[in-house]
PDB file of C-alpha atoms in Angstrom:
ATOM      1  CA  UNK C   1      34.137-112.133   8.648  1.00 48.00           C
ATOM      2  CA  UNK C   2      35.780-108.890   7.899  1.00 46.00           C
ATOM      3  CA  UNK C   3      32.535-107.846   5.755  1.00 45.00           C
ATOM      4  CA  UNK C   4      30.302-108.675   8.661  1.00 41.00           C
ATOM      5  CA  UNK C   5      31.808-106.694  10.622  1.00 43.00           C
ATOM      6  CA  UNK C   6      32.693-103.560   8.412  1.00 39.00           C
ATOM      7  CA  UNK C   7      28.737-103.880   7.509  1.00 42.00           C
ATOM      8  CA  UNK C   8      27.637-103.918  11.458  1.00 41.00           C
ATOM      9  CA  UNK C   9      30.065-101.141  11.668  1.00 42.00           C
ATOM     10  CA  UNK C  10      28.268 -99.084   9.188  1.00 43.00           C
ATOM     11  CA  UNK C  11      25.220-100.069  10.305  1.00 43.00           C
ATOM     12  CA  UNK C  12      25.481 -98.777  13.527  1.00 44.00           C
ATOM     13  CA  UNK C  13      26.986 -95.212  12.179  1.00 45.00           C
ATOM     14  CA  UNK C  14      24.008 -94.847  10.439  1.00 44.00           C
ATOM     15  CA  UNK C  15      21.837 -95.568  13.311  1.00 45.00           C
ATOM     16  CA  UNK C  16      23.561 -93.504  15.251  1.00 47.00           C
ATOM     17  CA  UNK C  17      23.740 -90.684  13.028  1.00 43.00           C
ATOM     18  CA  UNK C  18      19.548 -91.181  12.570  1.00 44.00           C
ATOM     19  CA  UNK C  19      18.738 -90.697  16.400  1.00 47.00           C
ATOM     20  CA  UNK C  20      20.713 -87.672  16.379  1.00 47.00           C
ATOM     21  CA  UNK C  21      18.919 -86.242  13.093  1.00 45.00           C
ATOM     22  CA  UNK C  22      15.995 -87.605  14.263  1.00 44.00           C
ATOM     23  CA  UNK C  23      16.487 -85.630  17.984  1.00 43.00           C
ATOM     24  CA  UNK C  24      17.237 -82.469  16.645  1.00 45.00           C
ATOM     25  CA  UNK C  25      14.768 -82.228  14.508  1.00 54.00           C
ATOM     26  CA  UNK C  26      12.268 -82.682  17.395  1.00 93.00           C
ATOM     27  CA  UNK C  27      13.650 -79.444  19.210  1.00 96.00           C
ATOM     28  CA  UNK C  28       9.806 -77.948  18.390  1.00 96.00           C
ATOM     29  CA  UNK C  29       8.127 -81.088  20.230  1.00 97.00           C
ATOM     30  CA  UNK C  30      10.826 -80.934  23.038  1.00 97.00           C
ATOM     31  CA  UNK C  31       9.643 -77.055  23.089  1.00 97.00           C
ATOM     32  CA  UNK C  32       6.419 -78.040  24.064  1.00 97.00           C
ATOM     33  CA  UNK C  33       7.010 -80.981  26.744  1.00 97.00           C
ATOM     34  CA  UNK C  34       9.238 -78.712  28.663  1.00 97.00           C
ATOM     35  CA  UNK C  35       5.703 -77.028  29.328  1.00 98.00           C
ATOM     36  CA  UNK C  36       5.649 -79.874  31.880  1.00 97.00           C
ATOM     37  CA  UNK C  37       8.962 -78.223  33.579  1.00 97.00           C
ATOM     38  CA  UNK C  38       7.635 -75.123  33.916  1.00 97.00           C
ATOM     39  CA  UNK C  39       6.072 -75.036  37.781  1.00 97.00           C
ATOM     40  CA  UNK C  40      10.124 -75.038  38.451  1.00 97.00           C
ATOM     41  CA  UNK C  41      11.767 -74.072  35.621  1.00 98.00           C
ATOM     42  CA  UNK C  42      12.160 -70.721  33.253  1.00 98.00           C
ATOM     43  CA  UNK C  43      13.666 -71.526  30.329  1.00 97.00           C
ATOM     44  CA  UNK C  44      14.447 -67.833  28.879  1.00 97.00           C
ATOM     45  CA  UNK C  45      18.064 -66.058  29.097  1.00 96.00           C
ATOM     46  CA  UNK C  46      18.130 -64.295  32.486  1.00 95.00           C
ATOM     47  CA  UNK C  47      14.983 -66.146  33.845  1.00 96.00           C
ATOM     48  CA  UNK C  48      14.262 -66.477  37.746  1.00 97.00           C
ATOM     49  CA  UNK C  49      15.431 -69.682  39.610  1.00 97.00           C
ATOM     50  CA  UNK C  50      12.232 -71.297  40.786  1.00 97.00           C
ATOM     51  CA  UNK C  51      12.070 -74.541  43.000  1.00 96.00           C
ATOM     52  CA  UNK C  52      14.679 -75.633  40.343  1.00 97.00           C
ATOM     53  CA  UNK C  53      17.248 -73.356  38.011  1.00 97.00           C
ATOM     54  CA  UNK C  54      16.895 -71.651  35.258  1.00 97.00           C
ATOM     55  CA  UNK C  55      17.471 -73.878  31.981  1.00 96.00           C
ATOM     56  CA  UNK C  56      18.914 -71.286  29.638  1.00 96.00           C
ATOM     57  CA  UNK C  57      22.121 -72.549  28.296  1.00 95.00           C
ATOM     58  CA  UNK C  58      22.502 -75.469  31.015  1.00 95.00           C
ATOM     59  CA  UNK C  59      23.283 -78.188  28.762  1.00 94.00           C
ATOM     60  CA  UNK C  60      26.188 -75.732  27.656  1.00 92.00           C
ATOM     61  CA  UNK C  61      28.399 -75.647  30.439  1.00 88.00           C
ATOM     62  CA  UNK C  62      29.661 -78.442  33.652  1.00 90.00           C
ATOM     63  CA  UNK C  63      26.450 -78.966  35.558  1.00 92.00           C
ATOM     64  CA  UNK C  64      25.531 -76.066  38.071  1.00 91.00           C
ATOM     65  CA  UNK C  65      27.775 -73.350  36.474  1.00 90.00           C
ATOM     66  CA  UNK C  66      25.713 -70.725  35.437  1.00 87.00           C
ATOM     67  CA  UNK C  67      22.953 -71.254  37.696  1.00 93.00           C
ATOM     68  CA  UNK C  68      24.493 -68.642  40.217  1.00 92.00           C
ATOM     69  CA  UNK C  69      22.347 -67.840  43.166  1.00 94.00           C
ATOM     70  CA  UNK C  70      20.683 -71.688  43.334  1.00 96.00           C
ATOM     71  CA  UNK C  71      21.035 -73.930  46.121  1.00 96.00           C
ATOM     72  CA  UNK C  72      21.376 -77.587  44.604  1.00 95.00           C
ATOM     73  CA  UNK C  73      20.793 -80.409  46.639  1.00 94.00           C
ATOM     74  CA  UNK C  74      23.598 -82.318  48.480  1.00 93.00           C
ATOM     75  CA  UNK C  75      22.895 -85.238  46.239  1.00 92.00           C
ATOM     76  CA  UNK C  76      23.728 -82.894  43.054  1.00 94.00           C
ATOM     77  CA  UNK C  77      26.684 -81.198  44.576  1.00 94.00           C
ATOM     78  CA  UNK C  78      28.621 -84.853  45.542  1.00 93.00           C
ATOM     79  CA  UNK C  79      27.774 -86.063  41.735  1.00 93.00           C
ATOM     80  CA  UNK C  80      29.331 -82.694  40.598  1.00 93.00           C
ATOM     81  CA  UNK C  81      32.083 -83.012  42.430  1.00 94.00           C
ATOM     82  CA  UNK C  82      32.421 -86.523  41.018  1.00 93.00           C
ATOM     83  CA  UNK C  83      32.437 -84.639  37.607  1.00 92.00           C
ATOM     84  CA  UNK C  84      29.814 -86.017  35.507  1.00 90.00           C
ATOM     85  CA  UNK C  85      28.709 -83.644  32.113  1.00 92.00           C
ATOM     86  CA  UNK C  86      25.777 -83.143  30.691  1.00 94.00           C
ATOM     87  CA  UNK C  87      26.430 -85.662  27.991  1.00 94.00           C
ATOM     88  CA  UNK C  88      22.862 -87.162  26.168  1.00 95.00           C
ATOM     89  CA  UNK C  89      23.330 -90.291  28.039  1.00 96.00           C
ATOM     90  CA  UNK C  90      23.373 -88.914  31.154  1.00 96.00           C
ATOM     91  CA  UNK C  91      20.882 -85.860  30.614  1.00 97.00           C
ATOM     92  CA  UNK C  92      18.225 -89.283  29.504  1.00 97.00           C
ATOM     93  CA  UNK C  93      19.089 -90.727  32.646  1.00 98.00           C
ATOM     94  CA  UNK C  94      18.506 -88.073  34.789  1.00 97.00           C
ATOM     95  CA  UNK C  95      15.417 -86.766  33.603  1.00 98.00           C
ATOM     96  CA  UNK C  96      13.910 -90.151  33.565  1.00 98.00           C
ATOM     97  CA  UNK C  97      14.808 -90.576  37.420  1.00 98.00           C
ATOM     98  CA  UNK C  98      17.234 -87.928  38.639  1.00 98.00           C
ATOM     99  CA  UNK C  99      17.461 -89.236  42.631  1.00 97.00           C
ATOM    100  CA  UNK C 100      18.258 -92.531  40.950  1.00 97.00           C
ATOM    101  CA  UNK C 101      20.854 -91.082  38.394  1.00 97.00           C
ATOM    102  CA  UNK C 102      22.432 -88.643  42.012  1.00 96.00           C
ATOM    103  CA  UNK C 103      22.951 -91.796  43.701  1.00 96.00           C
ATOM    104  CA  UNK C 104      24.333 -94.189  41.070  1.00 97.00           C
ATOM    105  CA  UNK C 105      26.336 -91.317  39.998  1.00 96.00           C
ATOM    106  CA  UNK C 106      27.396 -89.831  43.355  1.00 95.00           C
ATOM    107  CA  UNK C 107      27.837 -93.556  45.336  1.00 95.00           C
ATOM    108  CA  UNK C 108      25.721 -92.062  47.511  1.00 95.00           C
ATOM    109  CA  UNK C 109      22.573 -94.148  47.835  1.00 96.00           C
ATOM    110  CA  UNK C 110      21.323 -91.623  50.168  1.00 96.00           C
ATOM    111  CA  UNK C 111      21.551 -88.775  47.714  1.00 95.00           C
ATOM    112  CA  UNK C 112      18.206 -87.010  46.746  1.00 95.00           C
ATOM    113  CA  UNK C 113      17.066 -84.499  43.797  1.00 95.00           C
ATOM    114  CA  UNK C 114      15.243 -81.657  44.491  1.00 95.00           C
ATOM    115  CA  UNK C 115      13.426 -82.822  41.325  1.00 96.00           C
ATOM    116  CA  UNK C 116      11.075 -85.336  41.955  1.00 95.00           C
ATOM    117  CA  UNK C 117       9.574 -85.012  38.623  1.00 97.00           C
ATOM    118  CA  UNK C 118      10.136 -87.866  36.342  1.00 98.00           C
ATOM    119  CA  UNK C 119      10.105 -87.722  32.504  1.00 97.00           C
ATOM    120  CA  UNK C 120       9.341 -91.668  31.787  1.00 97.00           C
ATOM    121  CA  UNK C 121       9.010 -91.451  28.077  1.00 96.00           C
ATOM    122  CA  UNK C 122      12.277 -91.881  26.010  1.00 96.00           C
ATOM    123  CA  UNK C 123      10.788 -89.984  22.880  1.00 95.00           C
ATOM    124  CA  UNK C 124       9.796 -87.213  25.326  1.00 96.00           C
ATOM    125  CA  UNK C 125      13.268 -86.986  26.850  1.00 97.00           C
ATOM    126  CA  UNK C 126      14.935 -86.795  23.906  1.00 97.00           C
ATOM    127  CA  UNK C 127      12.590 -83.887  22.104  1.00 97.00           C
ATOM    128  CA  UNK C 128      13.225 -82.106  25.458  1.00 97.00           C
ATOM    129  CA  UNK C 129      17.596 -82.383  25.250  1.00 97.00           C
ATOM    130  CA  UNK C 130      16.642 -81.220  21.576  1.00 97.00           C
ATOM    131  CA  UNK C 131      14.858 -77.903  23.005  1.00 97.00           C
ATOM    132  CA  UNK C 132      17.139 -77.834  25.668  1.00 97.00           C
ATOM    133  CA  UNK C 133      20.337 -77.212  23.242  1.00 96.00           C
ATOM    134  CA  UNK C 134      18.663 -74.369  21.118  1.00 97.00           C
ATOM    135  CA  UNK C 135      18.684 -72.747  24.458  1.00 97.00           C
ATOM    136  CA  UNK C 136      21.975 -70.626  24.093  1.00 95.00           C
ATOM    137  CA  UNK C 137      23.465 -67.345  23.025  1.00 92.00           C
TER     138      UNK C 137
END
């Protein structure tokens, strides 16, 4: 019994450890999906706020800070203010349906995103938290 489980155990470090090798490395793929983002989004250090903030650094810091000058929805502000990060689970949750990750999030199930852009694919969301992390000083 106790070998079962110290083998699952290591079993699932290794996984674990593999999808975040594996995501890092796909920082250069991520690079090019955010090409997707970029009707609302600037991605450089310094860029202009467009229909949504600029990305530089966001995954850095609490959501919002650093983003000075950009009116976030209602929905965003209440799931702030609940004080969710910008952890991988929840930065693959909101990019694959960010009104539905502001409500479940907020317990507001009236709370909207101003992005109504949804990133479906998983591999897609993860090369673009990859990309998104190289952004930084």
């Amino acid at each position: 019994m106790k070998k079962t489980i110290v083998m699952a155990a290591a079993a699932l470090a290794v996984a674990g450890f593999a999808s975040t090798s594996a995501m890092a490395q796909d920082a250069a793929a991520g690079e090019k999906v955010a090409k997707k983002c970029l009707a609302c989004h600037t991605f450089e250090k310094g860029g202009a706020h467009k229909v949504g903030p600029n990305l530089f650094g966001a995954v850095h810091h609490k959501p919002g800070e650093g983003a000075e000058g950009f009116k976030f929805s209602d929905g965003f502000l209440a799931a702030t203010a609940k004080g969710f990060e910008w952890t991988d689970e929840n930065l693959m949750a909101y990019l694959e349906d960010p009104t539905a990750f502001l409500r479940a999030t907020s317990g507001d199930d009236k709370a909207r995103s101003k992005m109504t852009f949804k990133l479906k694919d998983e591999k897609e969301r993860q090369d673009v938290i990859a990309y998104l992390k190289t952004l930084k000083d």
